[in-house]
mmCIF file of C-alpha atoms in Angstrom:
data_model
loop_
_atom_site.group_PDB
_atom_site.id
_atom_site.type_symbol
_atom_site.label_atom_id
_atom_site.label_comp_id
_atom_site.label_asym_id
_atom_site.label_seq_id
_atom_site.Cartn_x
_atom_site.Cartn_y
_atom_site.Cartn_z
ATOM 1 C CA MET A 1 32.673 4.453 -2.568
ATOM 2 C CA GLY A 2 29.011 5.363 -3.108
ATOM 3 C CA LEU A 3 29.681 6.217 -6.750
ATOM 4 C CA ILE A 4 31.511 2.912 -7.266
ATOM 5 C CA LEU A 5 28.550 0.978 -5.849
ATOM 6 C CA LEU A 6 26.204 2.925 -8.105
ATOM 7 C CA ILE A 7 28.313 2.041 -11.156
ATOM 8 C CA LEU A 8 28.351 -1.608 -10.119
ATOM 9 C CA THR A 9 24.552 -1.723 -9.803
ATOM 10 C CA ASN A 10 24.275 -0.480 -13.369
ATOM 11 C CA LEU A 11 26.821 -2.980 -14.667
ATOM 12 C CA PHE A 12 24.854 -5.858 -13.156
ATOM 13 C CA PHE A 13 21.480 -4.410 -14.093
ATOM 14 C CA PRO A 14 21.012 -6.188 -17.472
ATOM 15 C CA LEU A 15 21.497 -9.633 -15.905
ATOM 16 C CA ALA A 16 19.220 -8.832 -12.983
ATOM 17 C CA ALA A 17 16.520 -7.436 -15.272
ATOM 18 C CA LEU A 18 16.645 -10.561 -17.447
ATOM 19 C CA GLY A 19 16.302 -12.802 -14.405
ATOM 20 C CA ILE A 20 13.319 -10.859 -13.092
ATOM 21 C CA LEU A 21 11.602 -10.902 -16.487
ATOM 22 C CA LEU A 22 12.086 -14.660 -16.898
ATOM 23 C CA GLY A 23 10.858 -15.288 -13.377
ATOM 24 C CA PHE A 24 7.771 -13.201 -14.046
ATOM 25 C CA LEU A 25 7.007 -14.923 -17.335
ATOM 26 C CA PHE A 26 7.085 -18.321 -15.655
ATOM 27 C CA SER A 27 5.136 -17.249 -12.555
ATOM 28 C CA GLY A 28 1.437 -17.498 -11.867
ATOM 29 C CA ARG A 29 1.148 -13.719 -12.244
ATOM 30 C CA ARG A 30 2.342 -13.602 -15.860
ATOM 31 C CA GLY A 31 -1.205 -12.786 -16.951
ATOM 32 C CA LEU A 32 -0.674 -9.313 -15.479
ATOM 33 C CA LEU A 33 1.882 -8.493 -18.190
ATOM 34 C CA LYS A 34 -0.235 -6.685 -20.768
ATOM 35 C CA HIS A 35 0.637 -4.218 -23.501
ATOM 36 C CA LEU A 36 4.234 -5.469 -23.440
ATOM 37 C CA SER A 37 5.707 -3.077 -25.993
ATOM 38 C CA GLN A 38 4.242 0.007 -24.288
ATOM 39 C CA GLU A 39 5.364 -1.225 -20.867
ATOM 40 C CA LEU A 40 8.907 -1.876 -22.051
ATOM 41 C CA ARG A 41 9.067 1.563 -23.669
ATOM 42 C CA GLU A 42 8.122 3.238 -20.387
ATOM 43 C CA ARG A 43 10.297 0.948 -18.268
ATOM 44 C CA PHE A 44 13.364 2.020 -20.231
ATOM 45 C CA GLY A 45 12.448 5.716 -20.330
ATOM 46 C CA LEU A 46 11.900 5.695 -24.087
ATOM 47 C CA GLU A 47 9.023 8.166 -24.209
ATOM 48 C CA LYS A 48 9.133 10.579 -27.127
ATOM 49 C CA GLU A 49 10.022 14.254 -26.849
ATOM 50 C CA GLY A 50 6.898 16.159 -25.855
ATOM 51 C CA GLU A 51 5.123 13.069 -24.553
ATOM 52 C CA ILE A 52 5.853 14.050 -20.940
ATOM 53 C CA PRO A 53 4.727 17.501 -19.718
ATOM 54 C CA GLN A 54 7.768 19.581 -18.806
ATOM 55 C CA ASN A 55 8.327 21.640 -15.662
ATOM 56 C CA ALA A 56 5.663 19.629 -13.833
ATOM 57 C CA VAL A 57 5.649 18.426 -10.249
ATOM 58 C CA TRP A 58 6.539 14.734 -10.386
ATOM 59 C CA LEU A 59 5.416 12.174 -7.801
ATOM 60 C CA HIS A 60 6.721 8.642 -7.830
ATOM 61 C CA CYS A 61 4.514 6.031 -6.128
ATOM 62 C CA ALA A 62 4.784 2.284 -5.810
ATOM 63 C CA SER A 63 1.268 1.141 -6.688
ATOM 64 C CA VAL A 64 -2.460 1.604 -6.146
ATOM 65 C CA GLY A 65 -2.341 2.153 -2.397
ATOM 66 C CA GLU A 66 0.244 4.924 -2.601
ATOM 67 C CA VAL A 67 -1.547 6.666 -5.481
ATOM 68 C CA MET A 68 -4.809 6.592 -3.550
ATOM 69 C CA SER A 69 -3.213 7.835 -0.331
ATOM 70 C CA MET A 70 -1.658 10.772 -2.222
ATOM 71 C CA LYS A 71 -4.968 12.041 -3.607
ATOM 72 C CA GLU A 72 -5.295 15.006 -1.246
ATOM 73 C CA ILE A 73 -1.545 15.741 -1.318
ATOM 74 C CA ILE A 74 -1.672 15.835 -5.130
ATOM 75 C CA PHE A 75 -4.595 18.268 -5.038
ATOM 76 C CA ARG A 76 -2.763 20.547 -2.606
ATOM 77 C CA LEU A 77 0.569 20.382 -4.447
ATOM 78 C CA LYS A 78 -1.125 21.360 -7.692
ATOM 79 C CA GLU A 79 -2.877 24.236 -5.961
ATOM 80 C CA PHE A 80 0.300 25.382 -4.171
ATOM 81 C CA TYR A 81 2.731 25.193 -7.108
ATOM 82 C CA GLY A 82 0.275 26.062 -9.867
ATOM 83 C CA LYS A 83 1.883 23.432 -12.099
ATOM 84 C CA GLU A 84 0.847 20.236 -13.826
ATOM 85 C CA ILE A 85 1.231 16.948 -11.952
ATOM 86 C CA ILE A 86 2.810 13.841 -13.440
ATOM 87 C CA VAL A 87 2.936 10.511 -11.629
ATOM 88 C CA THR A 88 5.065 7.435 -12.162
ATOM 89 C CA THR A 89 4.286 4.103 -10.579
ATOM 90 C CA SER A 90 6.025 0.772 -10.262
ATOM 91 C CA THR A 91 2.937 -1.196 -11.350
ATOM 92 C CA GLN A 92 0.426 -1.083 -14.180
ATOM 93 C CA ALA A 93 -2.450 -1.090 -11.675
ATOM 94 C CA GLY A 94 -0.944 1.977 -10.010
ATOM 95 C CA LYS A 95 -0.672 3.760 -13.338
ATOM 96 C CA GLU A 96 -4.292 2.990 -14.217
ATOM 97 C CA THR A 97 -5.406 4.325 -10.840
ATOM 98 C CA ALA A 98 -3.395 7.533 -11.354
ATOM 99 C CA LEU A 99 -4.967 8.074 -14.772
ATOM 100 C CA LYS A 100 -8.397 8.218 -13.115
ATOM 101 C CA ASN A 101 -7.394 11.216 -10.997
ATOM 102 C CA PRO A 102 -8.348 14.432 -12.840
ATOM 103 C CA GLN A 103 -5.643 16.357 -10.941
ATOM 104 C CA ILE A 104 -2.933 14.250 -12.634
ATOM 105 C CA THR A 105 -1.981 15.384 -16.141
ATOM 106 C CA ARG A 106 -0.137 12.215 -17.199
ATOM 107 C CA ALA A 107 0.870 8.931 -15.579
ATOM 108 C CA PHE A 108 3.643 6.556 -16.641
ATOM 109 C CA LEU A 109 5.275 3.374 -15.512
ATOM 110 C CA ALA A 110 8.463 4.417 -13.772
ATOM 111 C CA PRO A 111 11.718 3.775 -15.613
ATOM 112 C CA LEU A 112 13.610 0.843 -14.201
ATOM 113 C CA ASP A 113 16.337 1.829 -11.761
ATOM 114 C CA PHE A 114 18.972 1.925 -14.489
ATOM 115 C CA TYR A 115 20.848 5.209 -14.777
ATOM 116 C CA PRO A 116 20.538 5.713 -18.569
ATOM 117 C CA SER A 117 16.759 5.111 -18.393
ATOM 118 C CA CYS A 118 16.251 7.460 -15.453
ATOM 119 C CA LYS A 119 18.495 10.102 -17.004
ATOM 120 C CA ARG A 120 16.574 10.035 -20.284
ATOM 121 C CA PHE A 121 13.205 10.326 -18.511
ATOM 122 C CA LEU A 122 14.464 13.344 -16.583
ATOM 123 C CA ARG A 123 15.913 14.934 -19.722
ATOM 124 C CA ILE A 124 12.548 14.706 -21.470
ATOM 125 C CA ALA A 125 10.405 15.672 -18.460
ATOM 126 C CA LYS A 126 12.613 18.399 -16.938
ATOM 127 C CA PRO A 127 10.496 18.242 -13.749
ATOM 128 C CA TYR A 128 10.260 21.184 -11.372
ATOM 129 C CA ARG A 129 10.233 18.990 -8.248
ATOM 130 C CA LEU A 130 10.329 15.266 -7.546
ATOM 131 C CA PHE A 131 8.492 13.809 -4.565
ATOM 132 C CA VAL A 132 9.148 10.135 -3.899
ATOM 133 C CA VAL A 133 6.459 8.462 -1.822
ATOM 134 C CA GLU A 134 6.841 6.135 1.168
ATOM 135 C CA ARG A 135 9.925 4.000 0.466
ATOM 136 C CA GLU A 136 10.500 4.407 -3.270
ATOM 137 C CA VAL A 137 14.134 5.438 -2.792
ATOM 138 C CA TRP A 138 15.597 4.048 -6.011
ATOM 139 C CA PRO A 139 19.301 5.012 -6.162
ATOM 140 C CA ASN A 140 19.587 5.666 -9.896
ATOM 141 C CA MET A 141 16.394 7.708 -9.989
ATOM 142 C CA LEU A 142 17.649 9.872 -7.130
ATOM 143 C CA GLU A 143 21.148 10.166 -8.597
ATOM 144 C CA ALA A 144 19.823 11.128 -12.030
ATOM 145 C CA ALA A 145 17.614 13.778 -10.431
ATOM 146 C CA ARG A 146 20.553 15.113 -8.432
ATOM 147 C CA GLN A 147 22.713 15.317 -11.545
ATOM 148 C CA ALA A 148 19.884 17.114 -13.380
ATOM 149 C CA GLY A 149 19.541 19.647 -10.564
ATOM 150 C CA VAL A 150 15.981 18.606 -9.716
ATOM 151 C CA PRO A 151 15.135 19.076 -6.001
ATOM 152 C CA VAL A 152 13.981 15.763 -4.505
ATOM 153 C CA ALA A 153 12.064 15.091 -1.281
ATOM 154 C CA LEU A 154 10.686 11.985 0.396
ATOM 155 C CA ILE A 155 7.099 12.337 1.580
ATOM 156 C CA ASN A 156 4.970 10.027 3.704
ATOM 157 C CA GLY A 157 8.225 8.143 4.145
ATOM 158 C CA ARG A 158 8.729 4.892 5.982
ATOM 159 C CA ILE A 159 11.420 2.277 6.379
ATOM 160 C CA SER A 160 11.330 -0.935 8.376
ATOM 161 C CA ALA A 161 14.152 -2.089 10.620
ATOM 162 C CA LYS A 162 14.710 -4.994 8.220
ATOM 163 C CA SER A 163 15.052 -2.710 5.192
ATOM 164 C CA ALA A 164 17.328 -0.350 7.098
ATOM 165 C CA ARG A 165 19.653 -3.234 7.959
ATOM 166 C CA ALA A 166 19.748 -4.257 4.295
ATOM 167 C CA TYR A 167 20.527 -0.679 3.202
ATOM 168 C CA GLU A 168 23.299 -0.513 5.805
ATOM 169 C CA LEU A 169 25.144 -3.200 3.829
ATOM 170 C CA VAL A 170 25.586 -0.663 1.019
ATOM 171 C CA LYS A 171 25.521 2.438 3.195
ATOM 172 C CA PRO A 172 27.905 4.518 1.033
ATOM 173 C CA LEU A 173 25.474 4.166 -1.872
ATOM 174 C CA PHE A 174 22.459 5.311 0.131
ATOM 175 C CA LYS A 175 24.412 8.009 1.913
ATOM 176 C CA ARG A 176 25.215 9.479 -1.504
ATOM 177 C CA VAL A 177 21.658 9.520 -2.830
ATOM 178 C CA LEU A 178 19.717 10.103 0.401
ATOM 179 C CA GLY A 179 22.068 12.823 1.572
ATOM 180 C CA ALA A 180 20.954 14.943 -1.381
ATOM 181 C CA LEU A 181 17.275 14.919 -0.358
ATOM 182 C CA ARG A 182 15.989 18.399 0.447
ATOM 183 C CA PHE A 183 13.770 16.976 3.198
ATOM 184 C CA ALA A 184 12.029 13.802 4.322
ATOM 185 C CA ALA A 185 8.525 13.879 5.841
ATOM 186 C CA LEU A 186 8.257 10.579 7.700
ATOM 187 C CA HIS A 187 5.740 8.420 9.533
ATOM 188 C CA THR A 188 7.595 7.893 12.795
ATOM 189 C CA GLN A 189 10.553 8.822 14.975
ATOM 190 C CA ALA A 190 11.953 5.322 14.395
ATOM 191 C CA ALA A 191 11.949 5.949 10.636
ATOM 192 C CA ALA A 192 13.720 9.279 11.192
ATOM 193 C CA GLU A 193 16.464 7.590 13.211
ATOM 194 C CA ARG A 194 16.969 4.925 10.544
ATOM 195 C CA TYR A 195 17.157 7.447 7.715
ATOM 196 C CA GLU A 196 19.562 9.602 9.693
ATOM 197 C CA ARG A 197 21.906 6.640 10.055
ATOM 198 C CA LEU A 198 21.662 6.121 6.293
ATOM 199 C CA GLY A 199 22.700 9.665 5.493
ATOM 200 C CA ILE A 200 19.801 12.137 5.599
ATOM 201 C CA LYS A 201 20.738 15.223 7.574
ATOM 202 C CA LYS A 202 18.907 15.484 10.894
ATOM 203 C CA GLU A 203 17.712 19.011 10.181
ATOM 204 C CA ASN A 204 15.980 17.719 7.034
ATOM 205 C CA LEU A 205 13.937 15.076 8.875
ATOM 206 C CA TYR A 206 10.327 15.750 9.885
ATOM 207 C CA ILE A 207 7.863 13.450 11.641
ATOM 208 C CA CYS A 208 4.433 14.006 10.112
ATOM 209 C CA GLY A 209 2.543 10.730 10.461
ATOM 210 C CA ASN A 210 0.935 8.734 7.674
ATOM 211 C CA VAL A 211 -1.392 10.378 5.127
ATOM 212 C CA LYS A 212 -3.008 7.012 4.530
ATOM 213 C CA TYR A 213 -4.940 7.576 7.736
ATOM 214 C CA ASP A 214 -6.268 10.926 6.508
ATOM 215 C CA THR A 215 -7.996 9.043 3.698
ATOM 216 C CA LEU A 216 -9.874 6.791 6.110
ATOM 217 C CA SER A 217 -13.574 7.113 5.467
ATOM 218 C CA ASP A 218 -16.491 6.124 7.653
ATOM 219 C CA LYS A 219 -18.869 6.465 4.705
ATOM 220 C CA PRO A 220 -18.149 3.514 2.371
ATOM 221 C CA ALA A 221 -19.457 3.920 -1.153
ATOM 222 C CA LYS A 222 -20.945 0.476 -1.773
ATOM 223 C CA LEU A 223 -23.108 -0.197 1.266
ATOM 224 C CA ALA A 224 -26.213 -0.718 -0.880
ATOM 225 C CA GLU A 225 -24.402 -3.386 -2.891
ATOM 226 C CA VAL A 226 -23.261 -5.167 0.278
ATOM 227 C CA ASP A 227 -26.741 -4.957 1.796
ATOM 228 C CA HIS A 228 -28.129 -6.584 -1.354
ATOM 229 C CA LEU A 229 -25.620 -9.428 -0.957
ATOM 230 C CA LEU A 230 -26.477 -9.985 2.690
ATOM 231 C CA THR A 231 -30.202 -9.991 1.965
ATOM 232 C CA ALA A 232 -29.786 -12.479 -0.899
ATOM 233 C CA MET A 233 -27.952 -14.843 1.440
ATOM 234 C CA GLY A 234 -30.300 -14.308 4.386
ATOM 235 C CA TRP A 235 -27.452 -12.997 6.556
ATOM 236 C CA ASN A 236 -29.186 -9.908 7.934
ATOM 237 C CA GLY A 237 -29.014 -9.865 11.730
ATOM 238 C CA LYS A 238 -26.474 -12.676 11.908
ATOM 239 C CA PRO A 239 -22.914 -12.350 13.267
ATOM 240 C CA ILE A 240 -20.498 -11.811 10.371
ATOM 241 C CA LEU A 241 -16.720 -12.170 10.427
ATOM 242 C CA VAL A 242 -15.045 -10.157 7.655
ATOM 243 C CA MET A 243 -11.410 -10.948 6.871
ATOM 244 C CA GLY A 244 -9.700 -8.397 4.634
ATOM 245 C CA SER A 245 -6.598 -8.646 2.420
ATOM 246 C CA THR A 246 -5.957 -12.293 3.222
ATOM 247 C CA HIS A 247 -3.002 -14.407 2.145
ATOM 248 C CA PRO A 248 -2.908 -18.228 1.780
ATOM 249 C CA ALA A 249 -1.762 -18.931 5.356
ATOM 250 C CA GLU A 250 -4.606 -16.828 6.747
ATOM 251 C CA GLU A 251 -7.179 -18.533 4.550
ATOM 252 C CA THR A 252 -5.888 -21.904 5.775
ATOM 253 C CA MET A 253 -6.309 -20.673 9.366
ATOM 254 C CA LEU A 254 -9.840 -19.531 8.550
ATOM 255 C CA LEU A 255 -10.923 -22.756 6.873
ATOM 256 C CA ARG A 256 -9.677 -24.815 9.811
ATOM 257 C CA ALA A 257 -11.836 -22.755 12.148
ATOM 258 C CA ALA A 258 -14.788 -22.318 9.787
ATOM 259 C CA PRO A 259 -16.821 -25.488 10.536
ATOM 260 C CA GLU A 260 -17.126 -24.663 14.242
ATOM 261 C CA LEU A 261 -17.713 -20.953 13.586
ATOM 262 C CA ILE A 262 -20.489 -21.816 11.151
ATOM 263 C CA LYS A 263 -21.966 -24.289 13.636
ATOM 264 C CA LYS A 264 -22.282 -21.383 16.093
ATOM 265 C CA GLY A 265 -24.157 -19.337 13.508
ATOM 266 C CA ILE A 266 -21.261 -17.112 12.390
ATOM 267 C CA LYS A 267 -21.151 -16.198 8.698
ATOM 268 C CA ILE A 268 -17.804 -15.542 7.011
ATOM 269 C CA ILE A 269 -16.599 -13.184 4.280
ATOM 270 C CA PHE A 270 -12.984 -13.009 3.175
ATOM 271 C CA ALA A 271 -11.359 -10.718 0.607
ATOM 272 C CA PRO A 272 -8.072 -12.082 -0.837
ATOM 273 C CA ARG A 273 -5.230 -9.611 -1.208
ATOM 274 C CA HIS A 274 -4.350 -10.924 -4.693
ATOM 275 C CA LEU A 275 -7.367 -11.570 -6.882
ATOM 276 C CA GLU A 276 -5.342 -13.474 -9.459
ATOM 277 C CA ARG A 277 -5.324 -16.348 -6.936
ATOM 278 C CA ARG A 278 -9.023 -16.934 -7.575
ATOM 279 C CA ALA A 279 -8.639 -20.338 -9.268
ATOM 280 C CA GLU A 280 -6.453 -21.578 -6.421
ATOM 281 C CA ILE A 281 -8.970 -20.310 -3.862
ATOM 282 C CA ALA A 282 -11.851 -21.979 -5.716
ATOM 283 C CA ASP A 283 -10.040 -25.330 -5.558
ATOM 284 C CA THR A 284 -9.416 -24.925 -1.846
ATOM 285 C CA LEU A 285 -13.043 -24.033 -1.139
ATOM 286 C CA ARG A 286 -14.295 -26.995 -3.167
ATOM 287 C CA GLN A 287 -12.125 -29.311 -1.095
ATOM 288 C CA SER A 288 -13.333 -27.760 2.176
ATOM 289 C CA GLY A 289 -16.859 -29.106 1.799
ATOM 290 C CA LEU A 290 -18.308 -25.771 2.917
ATOM 291 C CA HIS A 291 -21.222 -23.996 1.257
ATOM 292 C CA TYR A 292 -19.402 -21.143 -0.470
ATOM 293 C CA ALA A 293 -19.953 -18.487 -3.108
ATOM 294 C CA PHE A 294 -17.989 -15.832 -5.004
ATOM 295 C CA VAL A 295 -19.223 -12.263 -5.222
ATOM 296 C CA SER A 296 -18.259 -12.089 -8.914
ATOM 297 C CA GLU A 297 -20.481 -15.048 -9.823
ATOM 298 C CA GLU A 298 -23.607 -13.573 -8.221
ATOM 299 C CA ASN A 299 -24.692 -17.133 -7.495
ATOM 300 C CA PHE A 300 -25.370 -17.133 -3.782
ATOM 301 C CA ASP A 301 -28.365 -18.251 -1.773
ATOM 302 C CA LYS A 302 -29.410 -18.937 1.790
ATOM 303 C CA SER A 303 -27.254 -22.070 2.012
ATOM 304 C CA THR A 304 -24.072 -19.991 1.670
ATOM 305 C CA ASP A 305 -21.863 -19.989 4.774
ATOM 306 C CA ILE A 306 -18.674 -18.456 3.413
ATOM 307 C CA LEU A 307 -18.341 -15.755 0.769
ATOM 308 C CA CYS A 308 -15.194 -14.860 -1.165
ATOM 309 C CA ALA A 309 -15.148 -11.173 -2.130
ATOM 310 C CA ASP A 310 -13.201 -11.571 -5.379
ATOM 311 C CA VAL A 311 -13.900 -8.059 -6.683
ATOM 312 C CA MET A 312 -12.157 -4.728 -6.188
ATOM 313 C CA GLY A 313 -13.532 -1.857 -4.149
ATOM 314 C CA LEU A 314 -15.919 -3.705 -1.846
ATOM 315 C CA LEU A 315 -13.832 -4.314 1.272
ATOM 316 C CA GLN A 316 -14.561 -1.089 3.169
ATOM 317 C CA SER A 317 -18.298 -1.580 2.729
ATOM 318 C CA LEU A 318 -17.977 -5.187 3.885
ATOM 319 C CA TYR A 319 -16.109 -4.048 6.985
ATOM 320 C CA ALA A 320 -18.980 -1.650 7.707
ATOM 321 C CA ARG A 321 -21.433 -4.548 7.949
ATOM 322 C CA ALA A 322 -19.142 -6.818 9.954
ATOM 323 C CA THR A 323 -19.635 -7.928 13.523
ATOM 324 C CA LEU A 324 -15.908 -8.595 13.876
ATOM 325 C CA THR A 325 -12.986 -7.982 11.510
ATOM 326 C CA PHE A 326 -9.559 -9.418 10.761
ATOM 327 C CA VAL A 327 -6.857 -7.652 8.739
ATOM 328 C CA GLY A 328 -4.542 -9.855 6.711
ATOM 329 C CA GLY A 329 -0.835 -9.820 6.011
ATOM 330 C CA SER A 330 -0.371 -10.072 9.758
ATOM 331 C CA VAL A 331 -0.556 -13.798 10.511
ATOM 332 C CA ALA A 332 1.129 -14.274 7.142
ATOM 333 C CA PRO A 333 4.445 -12.395 7.520
ATOM 334 C CA ARG A 334 3.633 -9.461 5.217
ATOM 335 C CA GLY A 335 3.804 -6.622 7.749
ATOM 336 C CA ALA A 336 -0.005 -6.164 8.035
ATOM 337 C CA HIS A 337 -2.295 -4.223 5.735
ATOM 338 C CA ASN A 338 -4.314 -1.208 6.868
ATOM 339 C CA LEU A 339 -5.437 -1.965 10.407
ATOM 340 C CA LEU A 340 -7.406 1.274 10.709
ATOM 341 C CA GLU A 341 -9.728 0.672 7.743
ATOM 342 C CA PRO A 342 -12.153 -1.323 9.905
ATOM 343 C CA ALA A 343 -11.277 0.597 13.075
ATOM 344 C CA ILE A 344 -12.549 3.917 11.670
ATOM 345 C CA LEU A 345 -15.891 2.147 11.135
ATOM 346 C CA SER A 346 -16.088 1.263 14.840
ATOM 347 C CA LYS A 347 -15.082 -2.354 14.352
ATOM 348 C CA ALA A 348 -12.865 -4.366 16.681
ATOM 349 C CA VAL A 349 -9.819 -5.610 14.778
ATOM 350 C CA LEU A 350 -8.092 -8.975 14.957
ATOM 351 C CA PHE A 351 -4.578 -9.244 13.531
ATOM 352 C CA GLY A 352 -1.406 -11.296 13.848
ATOM 353 C CA LYS A 353 2.016 -10.532 15.244
ATOM 354 C CA HIS A 354 3.597 -9.570 11.904
ATOM 355 C CA PHE A 355 2.648 -5.884 11.910
ATOM 356 C CA TYR A 356 6.064 -4.396 11.142
ATOM 357 C CA ASN A 357 4.617 -2.135 8.406
ATOM 358 C CA ALA A 358 2.201 -0.573 10.903
ATOM 359 C CA PRO A 359 3.770 -0.802 14.365
ATOM 360 C CA LEU A 360 2.266 2.386 15.758
ATOM 361 C CA THR A 361 -1.314 1.622 14.760
ATOM 362 C CA ALA A 362 -1.009 -1.980 15.904
ATOM 363 C CA GLN A 363 0.344 -1.004 19.321
ATOM 364 C CA ALA A 364 -2.245 1.744 19.698
ATOM 365 C CA LEU A 365 -5.090 -0.668 18.940
ATOM 366 C CA LEU A 366 -3.730 -3.190 21.412
ATOM 367 C CA GLU A 367 -3.181 -0.599 24.139
ATOM 368 C CA SER A 368 -6.667 0.863 23.704
ATOM 369 C CA ALA A 369 -8.259 -2.601 23.657
ATOM 370 C CA GLY A 370 -9.587 -1.921 20.180
ATOM 371 C CA GLY A 371 -7.619 -4.820 18.712
ATOM 372 C CA VAL A 372 -6.583 -8.338 19.635
ATOM 373 C CA LEU A 373 -3.585 -10.409 18.600
ATOM 374 C CA VAL A 374 -4.446 -13.787 17.100
ATOM 375 C CA ASN A 375 -2.567 -16.724 15.647
ATOM 376 C CA GLU A 376 -3.309 -20.154 14.192
ATOM 377 C CA ASN A 377 -3.870 -21.564 17.693
ATOM 378 C CA ASN A 378 -6.216 -19.009 19.263
ATOM 379 C CA PHE A 379 -8.045 -17.588 16.249
ATOM 380 C CA LYS A 380 -11.147 -19.765 16.501
ATOM 381 C CA GLU A 381 -11.523 -19.351 20.271
ATOM 382 C CA THR A 382 -11.064 -15.569 20.016
ATOM 383 C CA VAL A 383 -13.754 -15.198 17.358
ATOM 384 C CA LEU A 384 -16.181 -17.379 19.323
ATOM 385 C CA ARG A 385 -15.503 -15.538 22.591
ATOM 386 C CA LEU A 386 -15.951 -12.036 21.170
ATOM 387 C CA THR A 387 -19.015 -12.744 19.062
ATOM 388 C CA ALA A 388 -20.652 -14.288 22.141
ATOM 389 C CA ASP A 389 -20.082 -11.109 24.203
ATOM 390 C CA PRO A 390 -21.827 -8.136 22.516
ATOM 391 C CA ALA A 391 -21.082 -5.739 25.376
ATOM 392 C CA GLN A 392 -17.333 -6.339 25.241
ATOM 393 C CA LEU A 393 -17.363 -6.205 21.448
ATOM 394 C CA GLU A 394 -19.187 -2.851 21.474
ATOM 395 C CA ASN A 395 -16.651 -1.409 23.922
ATOM 396 C CA MET A 396 -13.750 -2.643 21.785
ATOM 397 C CA SER A 397 -15.350 -1.235 18.659
ATOM 398 C CA GLN A 398 -15.611 2.255 20.158
ATOM 399 C CA ASN A 399 -11.995 2.047 21.332
ATOM 400 C CA ALA A 400 -10.942 1.087 17.795
ATOM 401 C CA ARG A 401 -12.665 4.151 16.303
ATOM 402 C CA LYS A 402 -11.087 6.538 18.819
ATOM 403 C CA THR A 403 -7.697 5.059 17.975
ATOM 404 C CA ALA A 404 -8.249 5.510 14.238
ATOM 405 C CA LEU A 405 -9.270 9.150 14.661
ATOM 406 C CA SER A 406 -6.115 9.876 16.658
ATOM 407 C CA PHE A 407 -3.931 9.124 13.619
ATOM 408 C CA LYS A 408 -5.349 11.777 11.290
ATOM 409 C CA GLY A 409 -3.574 15.058 10.374
ATOM 410 C CA ALA A 410 -0.460 14.030 8.400
ATOM 411 C CA THR A 411 -1.524 15.783 5.183
ATOM 412 C CA ASP A 412 -1.521 19.211 6.823
ATOM 413 C CA LYS A 413 1.865 18.560 8.419
ATOM 414 C CA ILE A 414 3.469 17.459 5.151
ATOM 415 C CA MET A 415 2.170 20.490 3.280
ATOM 416 C CA GLU A 416 3.568 22.763 5.977
ATOM 417 C CA VAL A 417 6.990 21.132 5.513
ATOM 418 C CA VAL A 418 6.733 21.678 1.732
ATOM 419 C CA LYS A 419 5.803 25.336 2.203
ATOM 420 C CA THR A 420 8.576 25.878 4.758
ATOM 421 C CA TYR A 421 11.145 24.449 2.337
ATOM 422 C CA GLU A 422 9.929 26.666 -0.502
ATOM 423 C CA ARG A 423 10.009 29.760 1.705
ATOM 424 C CA LYS A 424 13.626 29.019 2.635
ATOM 425 C CA THR A 425 14.669 28.607 -1.004
ATOM 426 C CA ALA A 426 12.686 31.544 -2.392
#
């Protein structure tokens, strides 16, 4: 039955791919589609013979976040195996990030999950091992690797209850491809139970935690740049709310609360999750009547009350200078972005109830009193209450840091699983 479902996915693939392409071309994000001919060549696995290093260790990541979180793992895999590293990603931004890592020999856009494309990529690459990262369990990629005799493992793996229920609808398909995994190094016990139900053998499941938390840094790289911004706006010494990775619903929540927050002397910085929304955000800010500025325009002064950080790479340094932080994708139902990024910097963290991508960190922050749940109704009152109570805020901030530190160590655990597997197969 699993093979039949796999065949059916490939039969329907051309129609699905056409629909996705048309939808993308007519969406607001169509400007992201650059270098079309090169992208299509890589998406269909049409690289030339010799273009992909052979016998390399291959990692497949979704996008920028996964590539960044794998930095130390990539270094250690290269050192352990003594082989070149190739990386495929699902996004152009992920590929560009991978190309900046000197440990990575080549990076490509991953072939679409269409068996002929995956098979051709594998035939040209002849990889030594394939490590799929987090939840990139594409059936045709895994099946093509199995048919080619390439050992495959899932590392830093996760799966939500919602995704698991969806996979259960085609369980024979996932049982076929997941059952062939040599091992799966996962975030949580809950993930292990879900993957076991989908077909991974229990003895091949390992709970290692999340390597993303090993990359947490309490020494942001752009503090001087942020300090220059704050000085230019006259914000030094004033309470600052920093909202990271925001989505439209969270910006609406913020702007409703902003007039009263500003009246109480609180300054506001927000960093949108998707920078291509800048024009939309500019329109919204113009209509708000607030004194606003964009980091990219470098046109801010002492009348600025709200700053939009519309540039990459600044968020961690902004968190470091915050009085109070909020992490987005949590009031908006996106599963929450990295709740520990501000926590490691000793910052209390506000977030919403939609934290299904980070349940352990969210619960730990709540239980330690390093974080607070907010929604559209209590957001303003919570910000006002905490910023007016420095002693409580300091206590929460220290609790947040202790919580963040408790989540480190996954990298070592994953590498031990890799080494154990190799010893068994030697």
